[in-house]
Amino acid sequence: IWLPLAVFAIIVYGTFSLTSVYPVTPMQWLFTLFNIQGLNYTYWKFDLFYAVPGCGHFWFVTTLAFCYLLTPLMQKFKDVSVSGWRKALLVVGVLVAQLGLLFLGFQPYYILTFFFGYFLSGKVRTDGKWYCFVTVLTVLSLSVRLLARKYADSSMIYNRYITLISQAVIAVWIFSTVYFLKEKLPKLFNALDCKAVHFTEHISFYFYLVHYIFLDSPIAMFNYFENR
């Protein structure tokens, strides 16, 4: 994941600098080429780096690399079994801890999402009761988010806590839906096991790397075409 980032950053930063479209600073070069440009997403008070226009989404690669580095450690605990009430207690504890860390400037949400996703992999239930539970939980989560948006929009609690948690709940619902439908409609999923789907899967990371430059940067397509 680092090599495509470095290649694309060199092309974009180099083009911006040579054409004087945007003055890329040495610090921006340094942070991006060492893949630490996402530190300001993990620690909100980090102000040594600010993103080049159109490259703000590079933070994700830093977080992803850190999660990959944690994976060997998590593998050691892969087979640890936790009972139902302990799981619930763990989730509540993580939510409270995340809220506390937020006021200290730390945002571990993305790493925690990877952590839970790793341990849930291969253990997703596909029965109707579980799917109904996840669906109700998702509706409640979105209701809280809409209510909070009405009264606390743009606040730190809303932007950096409520929205992120609701997004994680939605993600669980999406995966649960896919697994649920896969069990109920196996022929459909067999039909989707084709070259086009696998090709899309293989290019998804590269698509992510390059897409934002065309949406929000000095060379965004909206600067040249009125019809979005």
mmCIF file of N, CA, C and O in Angstrom, residues 187-227:
data_model
loop_
_atom_site.group_PDB
_atom_site.id
_atom_site.type_symbol
_atom_site.label_atom_id
_atom_site.label_comp_id
_atom_site.label_asym_id
_atom_site.label_seq_id
_atom_site.Cartn_x
_atom_site.Cartn_y
_atom_site.Cartn_z
ATOM 1 N N LYS A 187 -27.479 -18.708 -5.367
ATOM 2 C CA LYS A 187 -27.314 -18.650 -6.825
ATOM 3 C C LYS A 187 -26.928 -17.246 -7.278
ATOM 4 O O LYS A 187 -26.130 -17.079 -8.205
ATOM 5 N N LEU A 188 -27.497 -16.229 -6.632
ATOM 6 C CA LEU A 188 -27.170 -14.843 -6.973
ATOM 7 C C LEU A 188 -25.701 -14.560 -6.701
ATOM 8 O O LEU A 188 -25.008 -13.948 -7.527
ATOM 9 N N PHE A 189 -25.212 -15.027 -5.572
ATOM 10 C CA PHE A 189 -23.822 -14.760 -5.218
ATOM 11 C C PHE A 189 -22.854 -15.582 -6.058
ATOM 12 O O PHE A 189 -21.735 -15.153 -6.321
ATOM 13 N N ASN A 190 -23.295 -16.741 -6.499
ATOM 14 C CA ASN A 190 -22.468 -17.518 -7.425
ATOM 15 C C ASN A 190 -22.331 -16.788 -8.760
ATOM 16 O O ASN A 190 -21.275 -16.809 -9.390
ATOM 17 N N ALA A 191 -23.418 -16.114 -9.171
ATOM 18 C CA ALA A 191 -23.391 -15.356 -10.423
ATOM 19 C C ALA A 191 -22.482 -14.133 -10.314
ATOM 20 O O ALA A 191 -21.871 -13.701 -11.294
ATOM 21 N N LEU A 192 -22.392 -13.590 -9.097
ATOM 22 C CA LEU A 192 -21.545 -12.408 -8.880
ATOM 23 C C LEU A 192 -20.060 -12.770 -8.762
ATOM 24 O O LEU A 192 -19.210 -11.878 -8.751
ATOM 25 N N ASP A 193 -19.766 -14.048 -8.679
ATOM 26 C CA ASP A 193 -18.377 -14.503 -8.585
ATOM 27 C C ASP A 193 -17.796 -14.559 -9.997
ATOM 28 O O ASP A 193 -17.560 -15.628 -10.565
ATOM 29 N N CYS A 194 -17.564 -13.366 -10.559
ATOM 30 C CA CYS A 194 -17.135 -13.274 -11.958
ATOM 31 C C CYS A 194 -15.924 -12.347 -12.085
ATOM 32 O O CYS A 194 -15.530 -11.676 -11.130
ATOM 33 N N LYS A 195 -15.350 -12.289 -13.284
ATOM 34 C CA LYS A 195 -14.137 -11.512 -13.521
ATOM 35 C C LYS A 195 -14.355 -10.022 -13.288
ATOM 36 O O LYS A 195 -13.473 -9.342 -12.766
ATOM 37 N N ALA A 196 -15.508 -9.509 -13.677
ATOM 38 C CA ALA A 196 -15.775 -8.073 -13.530
ATOM 39 C C ALA A 196 -15.762 -7.647 -12.065
ATOM 40 O O ALA A 196 -15.195 -6.619 -11.706
ATOM 41 N N VAL A 197 -16.381 -8.467 -11.207
ATOM 42 C CA VAL A 197 -16.429 -8.156 -9.777
ATOM 43 C C VAL A 197 -15.035 -8.243 -9.171
ATOM 44 O O VAL A 197 -14.623 -7.384 -8.387
ATOM 45 N N HIS A 198 -14.281 -9.281 -9.545
ATOM 46 C CA HIS A 198 -12.932 -9.440 -9.009
ATOM 47 C C HIS A 198 -12.000 -8.323 -9.501
ATOM 48 O O HIS A 198 -11.128 -7.863 -8.763
ATOM 49 N N PHE A 199 -12.202 -7.885 -10.733
ATOM 50 C CA PHE A 199 -11.396 -6.781 -11.258
ATOM 51 C C PHE A 199 -11.666 -5.502 -10.461
ATOM 52 O O PHE A 199 -10.736 -4.777 -10.098
ATOM 53 N N THR A 200 -12.943 -5.242 -10.199
ATOM 54 C CA THR A 200 -13.311 -4.067 -9.400
ATOM 55 C C THR A 200 -12.696 -4.138 -8.007
ATOM 56 O O THR A 200 -12.213 -3.135 -7.476
ATOM 57 N N GLU A 201 -12.710 -5.329 -7.435
ATOM 58 C CA GLU A 201 -12.109 -5.534 -6.110
ATOM 59 C C GLU A 201 -10.616 -5.215 -6.139
ATOM 60 O O GLU A 201 -10.090 -4.546 -5.248
ATOM 61 N N HIS A 202 -9.937 -5.657 -7.188
ATOM 62 C CA HIS A 202 -8.478 -5.496 -7.264
ATOM 63 C C HIS A 202 -8.048 -4.041 -7.473
ATOM 64 O O HIS A 202 -6.952 -3.656 -7.066
ATOM 65 N N ILE A 203 -8.898 -3.247 -8.116
ATOM 66 C CA ILE A 203 -8.509 -1.855 -8.386
ATOM 67 C C ILE A 203 -9.084 -0.876 -7.361
ATOM 68 O O ILE A 203 -8.856 0.325 -7.457
ATOM 69 N N SER A 204 -9.829 -1.375 -6.357
ATOM 70 C CA SER A 204 -10.522 -0.477 -5.433
ATOM 71 C C SER A 204 -9.559 0.437 -4.678
ATOM 72 O O SER A 204 -9.830 1.626 -4.487
ATOM 73 N N PHE A 205 -8.419 -0.098 -4.242
ATOM 74 C CA PHE A 205 -7.466 0.716 -3.492
ATOM 75 C C PHE A 205 -6.871 1.814 -4.372
ATOM 76 O O PHE A 205 -6.722 2.965 -3.943
ATOM 77 N N TYR A 206 -6.553 1.475 -5.617
ATOM 78 C CA TYR A 206 -5.965 2.460 -6.538
ATOM 79 C C TYR A 206 -6.997 3.515 -6.918
ATOM 80 O O TYR A 206 -6.671 4.699 -7.060
ATOM 81 N N PHE A 207 -8.233 3.083 -7.070
ATOM 82 C CA PHE A 207 -9.314 4.027 -7.345
ATOM 83 C C PHE A 207 -9.452 5.008 -6.187
ATOM 84 O O PHE A 207 -9.613 6.214 -6.382
ATOM 85 N N TYR A 208 -9.370 4.480 -4.965
ATOM 86 C CA TYR A 208 -9.453 5.334 -3.783
ATOM 87 C C TYR A 208 -8.322 6.367 -3.778
ATOM 88 O O TYR A 208 -8.539 7.549 -3.485
ATOM 89 N N LEU A 209 -7.109 5.932 -4.106
ATOM 90 C CA LEU A 209 -5.961 6.834 -4.084
ATOM 91 C C LEU A 209 -6.129 8.016 -5.030
ATOM 92 O O LEU A 209 -5.769 9.140 -4.701
ATOM 93 N N VAL A 210 -6.678 7.780 -6.220
ATOM 94 C CA VAL A 210 -6.652 8.814 -7.255
ATOM 95 C C VAL A 210 -7.951 9.613 -7.364
ATOM 96 O O VAL A 210 -7.961 10.674 -8.000
ATOM 97 N N HIS A 211 -9.036 9.143 -6.763
ATOM 98 C CA HIS A 211 -10.331 9.753 -7.079
ATOM 99 C C HIS A 211 -10.467 11.202 -6.608
ATOM 100 O O HIS A 211 -11.028 12.046 -7.300
ATOM 101 N N TYR A 212 -9.911 11.512 -5.429
ATOM 102 C CA TYR A 212 -10.211 12.800 -4.794
ATOM 103 C C TYR A 212 -9.543 13.976 -5.507
ATOM 104 O O TYR A 212 -10.022 15.102 -5.427
ATOM 105 N N ILE A 213 -8.460 13.697 -6.203
ATOM 106 C CA ILE A 213 -7.755 14.756 -6.919
ATOM 107 C C ILE A 213 -8.645 15.398 -7.983
ATOM 108 O O ILE A 213 -8.490 16.562 -8.340
ATOM 109 N N PHE A 214 -9.630 14.620 -8.485
ATOM 110 C CA PHE A 214 -10.537 15.117 -9.518
ATOM 111 C C PHE A 214 -11.767 15.799 -8.930
ATOM 112 O O PHE A 214 -12.578 16.351 -9.668
ATOM 113 N N LEU A 215 -11.900 15.746 -7.614
ATOM 114 C CA LEU A 215 -13.084 16.307 -6.961
ATOM 115 C C LEU A 215 -12.800 17.582 -6.179
ATOM 116 O O LEU A 215 -13.632 18.490 -6.145
ATOM 117 N N ASP A 216 -11.633 17.648 -5.549
ATOM 118 C CA ASP A 216 -11.344 18.790 -4.676
ATOM 119 C C ASP A 216 -9.855 19.112 -4.703
ATOM 120 O O ASP A 216 -9.100 18.715 -3.826
ATOM 121 N N SER A 217 -9.445 19.831 -5.730
ATOM 122 C CA SER A 217 -8.044 20.215 -5.871
ATOM 123 C C SER A 217 -7.970 21.320 -6.923
ATOM 124 O O SER A 217 -8.976 21.637 -7.567
ATOM 125 N N PRO A 218 -6.780 21.904 -7.138
ATOM 126 C CA PRO A 218 -6.657 22.931 -8.186
ATOM 127 C C PRO A 218 -6.984 22.413 -9.585
ATOM 128 O O PRO A 218 -7.263 23.210 -10.475
ATOM 129 N N ILE A 219 -6.946 21.085 -9.777
ATOM 130 C CA ILE A 219 -7.266 20.542 -11.104
ATOM 131 C C ILE A 219 -8.569 19.757 -11.082
ATOM 132 O O ILE A 219 -8.791 18.882 -11.920
ATOM 133 N N ALA A 220 -9.456 20.054 -10.131
ATOM 134 C CA ALA A 220 -10.739 19.356 -10.041
ATOM 135 C C ALA A 220 -11.533 19.544 -11.331
ATOM 136 O O ALA A 220 -11.523 20.618 -11.942
ATOM 137 N N MET A 221 -12.220 18.505 -11.747
ATOM 138 C CA MET A 221 -12.982 18.540 -12.992
ATOM 139 C C MET A 221 -14.094 19.589 -12.964
ATOM 140 O O MET A 221 -14.485 20.115 -13.996
ATOM 141 N N PHE A 222 -14.596 19.887 -11.751
ATOM 142 C CA PHE A 222 -15.668 20.866 -11.653
ATOM 143 C C PHE A 222 -15.204 22.271 -12.063
ATOM 144 O O PHE A 222 -16.018 23.152 -12.304
ATOM 145 N N ASN A 223 -13.878 22.476 -12.115
ATOM 146 C CA ASN A 223 -13.355 23.769 -12.559
ATOM 147 C C ASN A 223 -13.471 23.949 -14.069
ATOM 148 O O ASN A 223 -13.342 25.066 -14.572
ATOM 149 N N TYR A 224 -13.685 22.857 -14.777
ATOM 150 C CA TYR A 224 -13.672 22.894 -16.239
ATOM 151 C C TYR A 224 -15.009 22.492 -16.866
ATOM 152 O O TYR A 224 -15.260 22.829 -18.011
ATOM 153 N N PHE A 225 -15.834 21.785 -16.113
ATOM 154 C CA PHE A 225 -17.113 21.350 -16.647
ATOM 155 C C PHE A 225 -18.227 21.772 -15.695
ATOM 156 O O PHE A 225 -18.176 21.489 -14.508
ATOM 157 N N GLU A 226 -19.245 22.473 -16.250
ATOM 158 C CA GLU A 226 -20.341 22.930 -15.424
ATOM 159 C C GLU A 226 -21.280 21.779 -15.055
ATOM 160 O O GLU A 226 -21.872 21.765 -13.984
ATOM 161 N N ASN A 227 -21.407 20.822 -15.948
ATOM 162 C CA ASN A 227 -22.339 19.724 -15.730
ATOM 163 C C ASN A 227 -21.673 18.658 -14.842
ATOM 164 O O ASN A 227 -20.786 17.951 -15.277
#
